[in-house]
PDB file of C-alpha atoms and ligand atoms in Angstrom:
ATOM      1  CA  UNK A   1    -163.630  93.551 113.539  1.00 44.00           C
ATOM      2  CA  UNK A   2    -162.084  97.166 114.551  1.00 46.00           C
ATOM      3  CA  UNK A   3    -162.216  98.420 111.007  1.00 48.00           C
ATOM      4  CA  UNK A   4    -166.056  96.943 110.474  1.00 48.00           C
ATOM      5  CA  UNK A   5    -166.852  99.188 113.501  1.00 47.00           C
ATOM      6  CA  UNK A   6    -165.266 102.034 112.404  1.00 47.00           C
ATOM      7  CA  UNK A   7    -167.082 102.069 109.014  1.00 47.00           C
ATOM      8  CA  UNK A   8    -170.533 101.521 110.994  1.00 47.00           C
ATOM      9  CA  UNK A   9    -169.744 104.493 113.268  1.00 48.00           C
ATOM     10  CA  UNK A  10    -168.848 106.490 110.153  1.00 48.00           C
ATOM     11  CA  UNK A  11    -172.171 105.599 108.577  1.00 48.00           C
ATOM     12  CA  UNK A  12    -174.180 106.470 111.510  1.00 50.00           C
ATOM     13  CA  UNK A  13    -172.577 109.832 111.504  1.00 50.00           C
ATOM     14  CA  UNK A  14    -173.454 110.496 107.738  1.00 58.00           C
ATOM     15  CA  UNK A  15    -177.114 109.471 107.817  1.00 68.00           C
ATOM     16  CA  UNK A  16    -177.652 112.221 110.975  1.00 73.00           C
ATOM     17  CA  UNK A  17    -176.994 115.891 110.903  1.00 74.00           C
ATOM     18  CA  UNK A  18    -174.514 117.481 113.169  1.00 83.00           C
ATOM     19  CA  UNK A  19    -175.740 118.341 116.709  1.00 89.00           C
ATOM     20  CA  UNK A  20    -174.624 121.977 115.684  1.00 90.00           C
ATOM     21  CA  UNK A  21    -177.687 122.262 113.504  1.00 92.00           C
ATOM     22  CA  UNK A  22    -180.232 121.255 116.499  1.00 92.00           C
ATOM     23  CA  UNK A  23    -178.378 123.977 118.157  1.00 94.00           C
ATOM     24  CA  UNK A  24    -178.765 126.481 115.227  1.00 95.00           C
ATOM     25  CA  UNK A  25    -183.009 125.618 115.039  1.00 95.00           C
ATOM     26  CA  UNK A  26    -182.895 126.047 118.962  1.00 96.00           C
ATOM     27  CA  UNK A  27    -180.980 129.459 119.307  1.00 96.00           C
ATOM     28  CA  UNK A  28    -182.685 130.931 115.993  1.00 96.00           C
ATOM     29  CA  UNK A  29    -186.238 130.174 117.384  1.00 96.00           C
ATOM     30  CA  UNK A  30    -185.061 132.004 120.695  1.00 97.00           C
ATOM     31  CA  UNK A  31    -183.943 134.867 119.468  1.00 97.00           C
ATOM     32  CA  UNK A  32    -186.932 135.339 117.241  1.00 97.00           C
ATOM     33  CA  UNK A  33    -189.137 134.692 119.944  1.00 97.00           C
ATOM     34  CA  UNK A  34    -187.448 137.066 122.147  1.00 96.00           C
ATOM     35  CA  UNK A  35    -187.686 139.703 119.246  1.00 96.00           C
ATOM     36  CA  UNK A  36    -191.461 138.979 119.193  1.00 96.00           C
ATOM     37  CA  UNK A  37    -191.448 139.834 123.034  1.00 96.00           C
ATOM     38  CA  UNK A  38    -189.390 143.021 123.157  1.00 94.00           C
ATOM     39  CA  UNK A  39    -191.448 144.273 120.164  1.00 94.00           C
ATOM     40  CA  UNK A  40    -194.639 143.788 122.414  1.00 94.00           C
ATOM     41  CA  UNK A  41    -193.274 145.085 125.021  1.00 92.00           C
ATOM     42  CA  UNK A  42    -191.991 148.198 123.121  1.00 91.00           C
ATOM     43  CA  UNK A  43    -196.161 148.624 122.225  1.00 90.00           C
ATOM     44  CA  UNK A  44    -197.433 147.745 125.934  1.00 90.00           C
ATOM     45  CA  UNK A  45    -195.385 149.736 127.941  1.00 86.00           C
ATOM     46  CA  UNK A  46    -196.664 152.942 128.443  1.00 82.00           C
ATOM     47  CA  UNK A  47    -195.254 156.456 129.558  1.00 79.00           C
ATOM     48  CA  UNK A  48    -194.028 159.865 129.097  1.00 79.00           C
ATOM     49  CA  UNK A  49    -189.734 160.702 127.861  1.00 81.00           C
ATOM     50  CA  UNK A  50    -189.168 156.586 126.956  1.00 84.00           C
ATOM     51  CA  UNK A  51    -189.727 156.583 123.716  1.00 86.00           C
ATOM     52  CA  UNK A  52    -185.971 156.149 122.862  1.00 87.00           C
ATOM     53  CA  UNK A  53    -186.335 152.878 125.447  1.00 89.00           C
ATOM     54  CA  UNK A  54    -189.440 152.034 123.572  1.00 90.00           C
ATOM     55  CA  UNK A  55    -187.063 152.815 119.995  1.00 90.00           C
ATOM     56  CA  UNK A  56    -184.622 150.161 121.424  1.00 92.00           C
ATOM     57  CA  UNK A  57    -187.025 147.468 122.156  1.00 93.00           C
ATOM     58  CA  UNK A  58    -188.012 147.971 118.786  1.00 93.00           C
ATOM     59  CA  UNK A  59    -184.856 147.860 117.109  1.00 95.00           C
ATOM     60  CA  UNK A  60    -183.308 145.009 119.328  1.00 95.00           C
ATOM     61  CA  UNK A  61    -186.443 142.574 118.498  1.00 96.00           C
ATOM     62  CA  UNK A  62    -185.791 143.213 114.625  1.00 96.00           C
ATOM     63  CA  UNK A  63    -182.411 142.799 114.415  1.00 96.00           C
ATOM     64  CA  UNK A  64    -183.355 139.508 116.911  1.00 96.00           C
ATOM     65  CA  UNK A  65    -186.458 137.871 114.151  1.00 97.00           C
ATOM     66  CA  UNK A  66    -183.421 138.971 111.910  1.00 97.00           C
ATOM     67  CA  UNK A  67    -180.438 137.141 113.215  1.00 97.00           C
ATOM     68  CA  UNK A  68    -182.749 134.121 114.756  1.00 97.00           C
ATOM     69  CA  UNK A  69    -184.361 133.715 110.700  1.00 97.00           C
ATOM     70  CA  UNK A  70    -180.546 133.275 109.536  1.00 96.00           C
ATOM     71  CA  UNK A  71    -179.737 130.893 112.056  1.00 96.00           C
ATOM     72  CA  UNK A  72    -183.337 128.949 111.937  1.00 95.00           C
ATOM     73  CA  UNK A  73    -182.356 129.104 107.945  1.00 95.00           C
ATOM     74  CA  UNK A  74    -179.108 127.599 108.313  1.00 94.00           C
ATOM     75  CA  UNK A  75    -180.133 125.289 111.255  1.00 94.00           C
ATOM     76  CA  UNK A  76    -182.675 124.010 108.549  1.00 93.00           C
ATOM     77  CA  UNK A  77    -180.077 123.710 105.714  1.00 92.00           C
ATOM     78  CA  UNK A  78    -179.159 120.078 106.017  1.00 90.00           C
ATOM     79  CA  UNK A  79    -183.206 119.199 105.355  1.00 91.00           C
ATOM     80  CA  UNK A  80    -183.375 121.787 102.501  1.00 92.00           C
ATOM     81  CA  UNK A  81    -180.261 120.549 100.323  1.00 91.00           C
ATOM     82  CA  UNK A  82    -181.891 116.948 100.988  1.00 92.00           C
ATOM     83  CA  UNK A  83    -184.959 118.436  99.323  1.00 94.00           C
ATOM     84  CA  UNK A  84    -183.450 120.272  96.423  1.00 93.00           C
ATOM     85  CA  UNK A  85    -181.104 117.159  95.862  1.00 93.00           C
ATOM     86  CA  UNK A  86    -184.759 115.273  96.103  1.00 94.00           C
ATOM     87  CA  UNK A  87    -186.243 117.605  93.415  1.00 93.00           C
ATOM     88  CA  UNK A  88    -182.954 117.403  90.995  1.00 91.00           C
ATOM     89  CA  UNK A  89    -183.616 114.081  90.858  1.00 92.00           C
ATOM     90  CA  UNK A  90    -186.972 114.095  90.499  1.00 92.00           C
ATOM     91  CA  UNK A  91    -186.671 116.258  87.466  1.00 90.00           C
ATOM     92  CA  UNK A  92    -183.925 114.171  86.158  1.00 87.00           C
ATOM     93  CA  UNK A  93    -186.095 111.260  86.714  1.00 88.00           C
ATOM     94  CA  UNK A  94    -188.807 112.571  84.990  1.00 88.00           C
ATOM     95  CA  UNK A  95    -187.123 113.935  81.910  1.00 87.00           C
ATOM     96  CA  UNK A  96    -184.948 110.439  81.763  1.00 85.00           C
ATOM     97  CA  UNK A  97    -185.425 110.178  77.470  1.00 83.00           C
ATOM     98  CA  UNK A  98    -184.869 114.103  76.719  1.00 83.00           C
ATOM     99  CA  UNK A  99    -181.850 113.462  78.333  1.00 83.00           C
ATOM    100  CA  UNK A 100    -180.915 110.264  76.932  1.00 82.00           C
ATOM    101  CA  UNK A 101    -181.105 111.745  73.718  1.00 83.00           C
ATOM    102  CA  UNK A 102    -178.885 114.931  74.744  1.00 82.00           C
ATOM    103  CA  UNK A 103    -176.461 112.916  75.525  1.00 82.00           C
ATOM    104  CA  UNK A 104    -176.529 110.414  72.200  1.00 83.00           C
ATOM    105  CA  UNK A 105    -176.131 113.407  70.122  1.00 82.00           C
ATOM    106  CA  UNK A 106    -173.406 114.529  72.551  1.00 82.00           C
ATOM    107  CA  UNK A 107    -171.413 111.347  71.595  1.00 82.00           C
ATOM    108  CA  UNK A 108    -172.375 111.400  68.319  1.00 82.00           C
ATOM    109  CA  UNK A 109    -171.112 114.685  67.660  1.00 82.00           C
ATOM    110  CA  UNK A 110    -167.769 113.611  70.215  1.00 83.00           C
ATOM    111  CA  UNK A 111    -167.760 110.496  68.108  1.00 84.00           C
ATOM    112  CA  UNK A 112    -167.388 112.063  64.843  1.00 83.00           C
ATOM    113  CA  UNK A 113    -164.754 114.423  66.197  1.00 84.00           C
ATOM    114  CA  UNK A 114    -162.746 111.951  67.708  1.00 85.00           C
ATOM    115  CA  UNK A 115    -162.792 109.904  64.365  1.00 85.00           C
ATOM    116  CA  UNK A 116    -161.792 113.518  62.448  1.00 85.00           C
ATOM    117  CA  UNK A 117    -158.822 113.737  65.301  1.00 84.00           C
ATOM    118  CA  UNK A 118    -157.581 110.271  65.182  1.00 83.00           C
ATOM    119  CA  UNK A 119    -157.280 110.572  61.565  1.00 82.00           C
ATOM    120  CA  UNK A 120    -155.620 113.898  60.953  1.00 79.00           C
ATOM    121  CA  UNK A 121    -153.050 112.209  63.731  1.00 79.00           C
ATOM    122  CA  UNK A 122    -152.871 108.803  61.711  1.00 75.00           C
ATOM    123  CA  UNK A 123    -151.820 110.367  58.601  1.00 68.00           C
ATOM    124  CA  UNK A 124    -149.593 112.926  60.164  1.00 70.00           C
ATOM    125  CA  UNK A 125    -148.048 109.860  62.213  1.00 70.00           C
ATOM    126  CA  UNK A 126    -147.852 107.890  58.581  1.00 68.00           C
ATOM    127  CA  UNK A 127    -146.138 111.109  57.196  1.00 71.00           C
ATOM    128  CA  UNK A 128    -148.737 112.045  54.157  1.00 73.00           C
ATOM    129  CA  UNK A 129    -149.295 113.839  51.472  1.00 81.00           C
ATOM    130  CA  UNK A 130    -151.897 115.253  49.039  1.00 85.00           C
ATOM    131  CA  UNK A 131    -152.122 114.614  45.700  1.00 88.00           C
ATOM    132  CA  UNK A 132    -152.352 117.675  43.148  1.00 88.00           C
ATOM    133  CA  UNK A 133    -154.943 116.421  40.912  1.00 90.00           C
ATOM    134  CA  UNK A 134    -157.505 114.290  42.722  1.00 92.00           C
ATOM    135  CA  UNK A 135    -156.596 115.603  46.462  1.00 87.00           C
ATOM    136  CA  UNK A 136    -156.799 112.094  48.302  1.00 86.00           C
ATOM    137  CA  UNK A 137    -153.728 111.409  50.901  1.00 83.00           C
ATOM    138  CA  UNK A 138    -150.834 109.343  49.166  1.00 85.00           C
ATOM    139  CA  UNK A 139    -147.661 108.742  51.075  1.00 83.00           C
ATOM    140  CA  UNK A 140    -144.603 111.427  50.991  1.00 81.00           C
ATOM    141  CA  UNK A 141    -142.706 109.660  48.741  1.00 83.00           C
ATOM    142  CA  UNK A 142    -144.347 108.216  46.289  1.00 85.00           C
ATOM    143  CA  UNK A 143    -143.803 109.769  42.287  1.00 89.00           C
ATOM    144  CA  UNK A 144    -147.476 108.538  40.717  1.00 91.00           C
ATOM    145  CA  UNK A 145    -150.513 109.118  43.373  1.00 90.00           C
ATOM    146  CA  UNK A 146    -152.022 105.454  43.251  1.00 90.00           C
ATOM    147  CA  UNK A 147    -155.756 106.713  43.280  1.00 91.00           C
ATOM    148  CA  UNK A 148    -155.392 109.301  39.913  1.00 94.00           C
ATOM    149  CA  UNK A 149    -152.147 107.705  38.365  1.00 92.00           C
ATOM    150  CA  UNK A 150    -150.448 111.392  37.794  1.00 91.00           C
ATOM    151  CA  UNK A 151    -146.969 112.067  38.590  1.00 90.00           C
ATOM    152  CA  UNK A 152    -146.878 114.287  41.581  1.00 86.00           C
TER     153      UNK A 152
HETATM  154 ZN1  LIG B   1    -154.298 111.637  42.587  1.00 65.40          ZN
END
């Protein structure tokens, strides 16, 4: 009963996303707000000598869209690897026989090298030769190749 449990708390954690990415989306979009504001603020406020404040305000809200895009971005990243993992399948789905195909020539071609390897190994295992005259493999020690007849 324990160990049923444990499997269905493990499951419920895989099918949701860390709370850390809720707290990702929620800083980012703070931050980028708060960028928006200082940058208005930098254009409302008004006045003569303050336009290194006004520089600041400027600088601070950038760097805050900035910062709060990389954090909204990774905040979002569990939804957009569900997408592209979506869209890999979909294009898998979709091109199901060019595939198929790739893949049957794939063995084909493995298939005719494993056949080549498993027969250079045979007759090496079998200790072979080749005959002189006609070239087919004819064991070490035999004197007359049994395919040609000749004396080797
Ligand atoms: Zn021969």
């Amino acid at each position: 009963m324990v160990e049923v449990d444990n499997q269905n708390n493990m499951n419920d954690k895989k099918s949701k996303p860390p709370k850390l990415y809720l707290i990702l989306k929620i800083i980012g979009t703070i931050l980028i707000l708060a960028g928006i504001a200082l940058i208005i603020v930098s254009l409302a406020i008004k006045g003569e000598g303050i336009e290194a404040t006004r520089m600041g305000y400027r600088f601070g809200g950038i760097c805050g869209i900035i910062f709060g895009g990389f954090l909204l971005y990774a905040g979002f990243l569990p939804l957009i690897q569900k997408n592209m993992i979506k869209t890999q399948k979909h294009i898998i789905e979709t091109n199901k026989s060019d595939l198929k195909d790739i893949a049957s020539d794939a063995g084909d071609i493995a298939s005719q090298s494993t056949k080549k390897i498993a027969t250079a190994v045979k007759e090496g295992l079998e200790d072979k030769k080749y005959c002189k005259y006609c070239g087919e493999a004819i064991d070490s020690d035999s004197i007359f190749c049994p395919y040609c007849g000749k004396q080797q």
